[in-house]
């Protein structure tokens, strides 16, 4: 494969997935990582991408870049589905308690796994707390779910309730498990998101829950958005679709965070 063909393929991968990892590209194209680094350097100079630690993200992806919910729905769909299926295993039919679902497309995939949730014991309801309007709409008719929708100002970009009222409601709750998404998870910065209001709600979920579970696909590995909402040691579990790179894996291990790979 010629360099120009690799460049075209890398650009297409970025368009679909939003992020590429240098070691994965080297294996994919059967070249050295040094060759891939030169490719990425060339593409960055051409304005086609932005280099980050271990790989690259799409051009224009900055610490404040935030796509709308609709724009994110078609990204990493298979990865989100596998993550969601594994997350659902944490809430088996024998589970008696409450869960919280943060706003986002990965947590929406988790919510979809619970639309047909049926308890092992007749009459038991699964309490679901969310600040996400689409998740509430998805679960509102589920027979065995006791749905609690948090109030607040709804951001059009994410269809999520945010603000002090939302955070205050969460401080008075203690869900058994909170499933939280993120725009980035890195060894040095922890979990982050571009918007501080969204970040404040995510922080409240993590602090309120007995077990905090981050659901993040591999395009978020090593990414640092503007607002940190949690340190790694504030998490209990991370569910993702690929093994994290050595630095992130080591940081998660040092923070005593369970990592489940779907």
mmCIF file of C-alpha atoms in Angstrom:
data_model
loop_
_atom_site.group_PDB
_atom_site.id
_atom_site.type_symbol
_atom_site.label_atom_id
_atom_site.label_comp_id
_atom_site.label_asym_id
_atom_site.label_seq_id
_atom_site.Cartn_x
_atom_site.Cartn_y
_atom_site.Cartn_z
ATOM 1 C CA UNK A 1 0.000 0.000 0.000
ATOM 2 C CA UNK A 2 1.315 3.433 -0.974
ATOM 3 C CA UNK A 3 1.515 6.244 1.566
ATOM 4 C CA UNK A 4 -1.305 8.165 -0.102
ATOM 5 C CA UNK A 5 -3.550 5.097 0.190
ATOM 6 C CA UNK A 6 -2.736 4.775 3.897
ATOM 7 C CA UNK A 7 -3.499 8.459 4.346
ATOM 8 C CA UNK A 8 -6.906 8.055 2.698
ATOM 9 C CA UNK A 9 -7.664 5.012 4.860
ATOM 10 C CA UNK A 10 -6.587 6.781 8.040
ATOM 11 C CA UNK A 11 -8.755 9.785 7.172
ATOM 12 C CA UNK A 12 -11.759 7.505 6.637
ATOM 13 C CA UNK A 13 -11.157 5.721 9.950
ATOM 14 C CA UNK A 14 -11.066 9.084 11.686
ATOM 15 C CA UNK A 15 -14.302 10.112 10.014
ATOM 16 C CA UNK A 16 -16.065 6.964 11.223
ATOM 17 C CA UNK A 17 -14.425 6.393 14.625
ATOM 18 C CA UNK A 18 -13.179 9.830 15.647
ATOM 19 C CA UNK A 19 -9.810 8.521 16.887
ATOM 20 C CA UNK A 20 -6.991 6.236 15.699
ATOM 21 C CA UNK A 21 -4.222 4.522 17.660
ATOM 22 C CA UNK A 22 -0.759 4.384 16.077
ATOM 23 C CA UNK A 23 0.001 0.800 17.145
ATOM 24 C CA UNK A 24 -3.331 -0.412 15.766
ATOM 25 C CA UNK A 25 -2.684 1.330 12.449
ATOM 26 C CA UNK A 26 0.782 -0.210 12.213
ATOM 27 C CA UNK A 27 -0.710 -3.663 12.635
ATOM 28 C CA UNK A 28 -3.575 -2.934 10.255
ATOM 29 C CA UNK A 29 -1.307 -1.748 7.439
ATOM 30 C CA UNK A 30 1.621 -4.096 8.239
ATOM 31 C CA UNK A 31 4.118 -1.244 8.626
ATOM 32 C CA UNK A 32 6.248 0.042 11.486
ATOM 33 C CA UNK A 33 4.919 2.462 14.089
ATOM 34 C CA UNK A 34 7.582 4.926 12.883
ATOM 35 C CA UNK A 35 5.976 4.855 9.425
ATOM 36 C CA UNK A 36 2.561 5.501 10.950
ATOM 37 C CA UNK A 37 3.906 8.390 13.003
ATOM 38 C CA UNK A 38 5.263 9.964 9.805
ATOM 39 C CA UNK A 39 1.864 9.422 8.181
ATOM 40 C CA UNK A 40 0.116 11.103 11.086
ATOM 41 C CA UNK A 41 2.589 13.982 11.061
ATOM 42 C CA UNK A 42 1.924 14.519 7.349
ATOM 43 C CA UNK A 43 -1.824 14.411 7.836
ATOM 44 C CA UNK A 44 -1.614 16.843 10.745
ATOM 45 C CA UNK A 45 0.414 19.280 8.638
ATOM 46 C CA UNK A 46 -2.296 18.997 5.987
ATOM 47 C CA UNK A 47 -4.935 19.840 8.610
ATOM 48 C CA UNK A 48 -6.636 16.440 8.360
ATOM 49 C CA UNK A 49 -6.168 15.425 11.996
ATOM 50 C CA UNK A 50 -4.765 16.393 15.370
ATOM 51 C CA UNK A 51 -2.037 14.347 16.993
ATOM 52 C CA UNK A 52 -2.617 13.110 20.554
ATOM 53 C CA UNK A 53 -0.674 10.745 22.780
ATOM 54 C CA UNK A 54 -0.535 7.348 21.070
ATOM 55 C CA UNK A 55 -2.426 8.337 17.935
ATOM 56 C CA UNK A 56 -4.660 11.055 16.544
ATOM 57 C CA UNK A 57 -8.167 12.507 16.674
ATOM 58 C CA UNK A 58 -10.188 14.156 13.930
ATOM 59 C CA UNK A 59 -9.258 17.698 12.978
ATOM 60 C CA UNK A 60 -11.025 20.280 15.101
ATOM 61 C CA UNK A 61 -11.291 17.908 18.061
ATOM 62 C CA UNK A 62 -10.265 20.123 20.976
ATOM 63 C CA UNK A 63 -10.883 20.128 24.701
ATOM 64 C CA UNK A 64 -14.155 22.000 24.116
ATOM 65 C CA UNK A 65 -15.345 20.088 21.033
ATOM 66 C CA UNK A 66 -18.762 18.587 21.701
ATOM 67 C CA UNK A 67 -20.931 16.879 19.122
ATOM 68 C CA UNK A 68 -24.685 16.795 19.460
ATOM 69 C CA UNK A 69 -26.486 13.658 20.568
ATOM 70 C CA UNK A 70 -27.714 13.078 17.013
ATOM 71 C CA UNK A 71 -24.194 13.389 15.613
ATOM 72 C CA UNK A 72 -22.856 10.847 18.109
ATOM 73 C CA UNK A 73 -25.592 8.258 17.686
ATOM 74 C CA UNK A 74 -23.950 6.668 14.635
ATOM 75 C CA UNK A 75 -20.397 6.674 16.014
ATOM 76 C CA UNK A 76 -18.861 3.536 17.511
ATOM 77 C CA UNK A 77 -22.257 1.823 17.513
ATOM 78 C CA UNK A 78 -20.935 -1.788 17.675
ATOM 79 C CA UNK A 79 -18.566 -0.871 20.524
ATOM 80 C CA UNK A 80 -21.321 0.856 22.478
ATOM 81 C CA UNK A 81 -23.597 -2.154 22.017
ATOM 82 C CA UNK A 82 -21.012 -4.604 23.348
ATOM 83 C CA UNK A 83 -20.246 -2.306 26.287
ATOM 84 C CA UNK A 84 -23.960 -2.021 27.036
ATOM 85 C CA UNK A 85 -24.483 -5.780 27.022
ATOM 86 C CA UNK A 86 -21.658 -6.271 29.494
ATOM 87 C CA UNK A 87 -22.961 -3.418 31.678
ATOM 88 C CA UNK A 88 -26.371 -5.077 31.795
ATOM 89 C CA UNK A 89 -24.773 -8.138 33.391
ATOM 90 C CA UNK A 90 -24.224 -6.005 36.504
ATOM 91 C CA UNK A 91 -28.007 -5.816 36.883
ATOM 92 C CA UNK A 92 -29.261 -9.420 36.578
ATOM 93 C CA UNK A 93 -32.907 -10.471 37.112
ATOM 94 C CA UNK A 94 -32.053 -11.213 40.769
ATOM 95 C CA UNK A 95 -30.966 -7.594 41.330
ATOM 96 C CA UNK A 96 -33.077 -5.651 43.807
ATOM 97 C CA UNK A 97 -32.201 -1.984 43.972
ATOM 98 C CA UNK A 98 -31.636 1.164 41.966
ATOM 99 C CA UNK A 99 -29.439 2.306 39.113
ATOM 100 C CA UNK A 100 -28.655 5.733 37.671
ATOM 101 C CA UNK A 101 -28.010 6.463 34.010
ATOM 102 C CA UNK A 102 -26.086 9.536 32.947
ATOM 103 C CA UNK A 103 -26.912 11.260 29.638
ATOM 104 C CA UNK A 104 -25.138 10.114 26.470
ATOM 105 C CA UNK A 105 -25.207 7.637 23.624
ATOM 106 C CA UNK A 106 -23.317 4.884 25.457
ATOM 107 C CA UNK A 107 -25.543 5.134 28.515
ATOM 108 C CA UNK A 108 -28.537 5.175 26.141
ATOM 109 C CA UNK A 109 -27.288 1.864 24.763
ATOM 110 C CA UNK A 110 -27.135 0.585 28.351
ATOM 111 C CA UNK A 111 -30.696 1.814 28.911
ATOM 112 C CA UNK A 112 -31.857 -0.084 25.822
ATOM 113 C CA UNK A 113 -30.655 -3.298 27.468
ATOM 114 C CA UNK A 114 -33.088 -2.677 30.334
ATOM 115 C CA UNK A 115 -36.242 -2.058 28.284
ATOM 116 C CA UNK A 116 -37.186 -5.713 28.672
ATOM 117 C CA UNK A 117 -35.676 -6.252 32.128
ATOM 118 C CA UNK A 118 -37.716 -8.776 34.081
ATOM 119 C CA UNK A 119 -37.168 -9.543 37.784
ATOM 120 C CA UNK A 120 -36.609 -13.050 39.078
ATOM 121 C CA UNK A 121 -39.131 -12.295 41.832
ATOM 122 C CA UNK A 122 -42.567 -11.192 40.621
ATOM 123 C CA UNK A 123 -43.540 -7.706 41.695
ATOM 124 C CA UNK A 124 -39.984 -6.380 42.077
ATOM 125 C CA UNK A 125 -39.288 -3.139 40.213
ATOM 126 C CA UNK A 126 -35.928 -1.843 39.021
ATOM 127 C CA UNK A 127 -35.619 1.813 40.022
ATOM 128 C CA UNK A 128 -33.913 3.828 37.275
ATOM 129 C CA UNK A 129 -32.798 7.432 37.827
ATOM 130 C CA UNK A 130 -31.739 9.586 34.886
ATOM 131 C CA UNK A 131 -31.287 13.190 33.812
ATOM 132 C CA UNK A 132 -31.499 12.208 30.127
ATOM 133 C CA UNK A 133 -34.764 12.929 28.336
ATOM 134 C CA UNK A 134 -34.138 10.321 25.569
ATOM 135 C CA UNK A 135 -33.402 7.612 28.157
ATOM 136 C CA UNK A 136 -36.565 8.480 30.053
ATOM 137 C CA UNK A 137 -38.552 8.286 26.812
ATOM 138 C CA UNK A 138 -36.998 4.913 26.050
ATOM 139 C CA UNK A 139 -37.865 3.418 29.451
ATOM 140 C CA UNK A 140 -41.149 5.134 30.270
ATOM 141 C CA UNK A 141 -43.338 2.192 29.232
ATOM 142 C CA UNK A 142 -41.127 -0.597 30.596
ATOM 143 C CA UNK A 143 -43.337 -2.754 32.799
ATOM 144 C CA UNK A 144 -40.830 -3.599 35.510
ATOM 145 C CA UNK A 145 -39.068 -0.226 35.805
ATOM 146 C CA UNK A 146 -39.792 2.502 38.341
ATOM 147 C CA UNK A 147 -38.528 5.524 36.403
ATOM 148 C CA UNK A 148 -37.301 8.704 38.133
ATOM 149 C CA UNK A 149 -36.528 11.640 35.806
ATOM 150 C CA UNK A 150 -34.383 14.383 37.339
ATOM 151 C CA UNK A 151 -35.383 17.978 36.696
ATOM 152 C CA UNK A 152 -33.327 20.963 35.642
ATOM 153 C CA UNK A 153 -32.525 23.031 32.572
ATOM 154 C CA UNK A 154 -32.383 20.774 29.511
ATOM 155 C CA UNK A 155 -29.405 21.339 27.201
ATOM 156 C CA UNK A 156 -30.507 21.038 23.600
ATOM 157 C CA UNK A 157 -27.127 19.651 22.531
ATOM 158 C CA UNK A 158 -27.349 16.604 24.783
ATOM 159 C CA UNK A 159 -31.034 16.505 25.815
ATOM 160 C CA UNK A 160 -29.835 16.323 29.426
ATOM 161 C CA UNK A 161 -31.066 18.142 32.522
ATOM 162 C CA UNK A 162 -28.214 20.124 34.055
ATOM 163 C CA UNK A 163 -27.676 22.849 36.607
ATOM 164 C CA UNK A 164 -27.816 23.292 40.361
ATOM 165 C CA UNK A 165 -31.321 21.830 40.670
ATOM 166 C CA UNK A 166 -30.220 18.594 38.985
ATOM 167 C CA UNK A 167 -27.115 18.311 41.147
ATOM 168 C CA UNK A 168 -29.068 19.047 44.322
ATOM 169 C CA UNK A 169 -31.532 16.246 43.575
ATOM 170 C CA UNK A 170 -28.667 13.796 43.161
ATOM 171 C CA UNK A 171 -27.109 14.753 46.491
ATOM 172 C CA UNK A 172 -30.246 13.444 48.181
ATOM 173 C CA UNK A 173 -30.091 10.047 46.459
ATOM 174 C CA UNK A 174 -27.965 6.912 46.902
ATOM 175 C CA UNK A 175 -28.360 4.675 43.830
ATOM 176 C CA UNK A 176 -26.719 1.280 44.015
ATOM 177 C CA UNK A 177 -25.004 1.634 40.638
ATOM 178 C CA UNK A 178 -24.389 4.708 38.468
ATOM 179 C CA UNK A 179 -23.468 4.250 34.811
ATOM 180 C CA UNK A 180 -21.631 7.349 33.615
ATOM 181 C CA UNK A 181 -20.237 8.252 30.195
ATOM 182 C CA UNK A 182 -17.276 10.502 29.413
ATOM 183 C CA UNK A 183 -15.714 12.333 26.493
ATOM 184 C CA UNK A 184 -12.276 11.350 27.689
ATOM 185 C CA UNK A 185 -10.451 9.135 30.163
ATOM 186 C CA UNK A 186 -6.711 9.504 30.691
ATOM 187 C CA UNK A 187 -4.026 8.402 33.103
ATOM 188 C CA UNK A 188 -3.125 11.902 34.231
ATOM 189 C CA UNK A 189 -6.426 13.776 34.042
ATOM 190 C CA UNK A 190 -9.071 11.198 34.844
ATOM 191 C CA UNK A 191 -12.563 11.473 33.346
ATOM 192 C CA UNK A 192 -13.545 14.623 31.499
ATOM 193 C CA UNK A 193 -16.189 16.324 29.394
ATOM 194 C CA UNK A 194 -16.248 19.619 27.469
ATOM 195 C CA UNK A 195 -19.094 21.244 29.401
ATOM 196 C CA UNK A 196 -18.770 22.123 33.089
ATOM 197 C CA UNK A 197 -22.525 21.863 33.739
ATOM 198 C CA UNK A 198 -22.605 18.335 32.333
ATOM 199 C CA UNK A 199 -19.469 17.621 34.343
ATOM 200 C CA UNK A 200 -21.087 18.760 37.583
ATOM 201 C CA UNK A 201 -23.963 16.315 37.079
ATOM 202 C CA UNK A 202 -21.564 13.483 36.272
ATOM 203 C CA UNK A 203 -19.600 14.268 39.449
ATOM 204 C CA UNK A 204 -22.833 14.172 41.438
ATOM 205 C CA UNK A 205 -23.724 10.758 39.986
ATOM 206 C CA UNK A 206 -20.335 9.330 40.943
ATOM 207 C CA UNK A 207 -20.386 10.742 44.466
ATOM 208 C CA UNK A 208 -23.974 9.648 45.076
ATOM 209 C CA UNK A 209 -23.674 6.035 43.915
ATOM 210 C CA UNK A 210 -22.540 3.059 45.942
ATOM 211 C CA UNK A 211 -20.780 1.787 42.804
ATOM 212 C CA UNK A 212 -19.601 4.159 40.057
ATOM 213 C CA UNK A 213 -19.232 2.553 36.630
ATOM 214 C CA UNK A 214 -17.771 4.442 33.662
ATOM 215 C CA UNK A 215 -18.907 3.198 30.246
ATOM 216 C CA UNK A 216 -16.416 4.472 27.657
ATOM 217 C CA UNK A 217 -15.463 3.161 24.232
ATOM 218 C CA UNK A 218 -11.822 3.008 23.174
ATOM 219 C CA UNK A 219 -11.944 6.284 21.187
ATOM 220 C CA UNK A 220 -12.109 8.031 24.574
ATOM 221 C CA UNK A 221 -8.893 6.425 25.867
ATOM 222 C CA UNK A 222 -6.166 9.009 26.393
ATOM 223 C CA UNK A 223 -8.477 11.911 25.536
ATOM 224 C CA UNK A 224 -8.649 14.949 27.817
ATOM 225 C CA UNK A 225 -11.636 17.291 27.485
ATOM 226 C CA UNK A 226 -11.813 20.660 29.199
ATOM 227 C CA UNK A 227 -13.604 19.808 32.450
ATOM 228 C CA UNK A 228 -12.481 16.964 34.703
ATOM 229 C CA UNK A 229 -15.405 15.512 36.614
ATOM 230 C CA UNK A 230 -13.729 12.575 38.371
ATOM 231 C CA UNK A 231 -10.339 11.203 39.285
ATOM 232 C CA UNK A 232 -9.701 7.579 38.405
ATOM 233 C CA UNK A 233 -9.670 6.595 42.075
ATOM 234 C CA UNK A 234 -13.263 7.820 42.397
ATOM 235 C CA UNK A 235 -14.399 5.046 40.060
ATOM 236 C CA UNK A 236 -15.139 1.450 40.929
ATOM 237 C CA UNK A 237 -15.378 -0.016 37.431
ATOM 238 C CA UNK A 238 -14.612 0.884 33.815
ATOM 239 C CA UNK A 239 -16.362 -0.972 31.002
ATOM 240 C CA UNK A 240 -14.817 -0.523 27.568
ATOM 241 C CA UNK A 241 -14.421 -2.347 24.251
ATOM 242 C CA UNK A 242 -10.618 -2.596 24.021
ATOM 243 C CA UNK A 243 -7.823 -3.026 26.530
ATOM 244 C CA UNK A 244 -6.491 0.420 27.518
ATOM 245 C CA UNK A 245 -2.926 1.365 26.544
ATOM 246 C CA UNK A 246 -0.197 0.660 29.071
ATOM 247 C CA UNK A 247 -0.211 4.103 30.735
ATOM 248 C CA UNK A 248 -3.964 4.204 31.242
ATOM 249 C CA UNK A 249 -4.121 0.532 32.229
ATOM 250 C CA UNK A 250 -1.405 1.118 34.824
ATOM 251 C CA UNK A 251 -3.132 4.186 36.222
ATOM 252 C CA UNK A 252 -6.434 2.313 36.522
ATOM 253 C CA UNK A 253 -4.671 -0.570 38.255
ATOM 254 C CA UNK A 254 -2.934 1.811 40.674
ATOM 255 C CA UNK A 255 -6.312 3.414 41.433
ATOM 256 C CA UNK A 256 -7.769 -0.038 42.155
ATOM 257 C CA UNK A 257 -10.353 0.313 39.373
ATOM 258 C CA UNK A 258 -11.881 -2.857 37.950
ATOM 259 C CA UNK A 259 -11.591 -2.905 34.126
ATOM 260 C CA UNK A 260 -14.079 -5.007 32.161
ATOM 261 C CA UNK A 261 -13.430 -5.394 28.430
ATOM 262 C CA UNK A 262 -16.471 -6.276 26.352
#
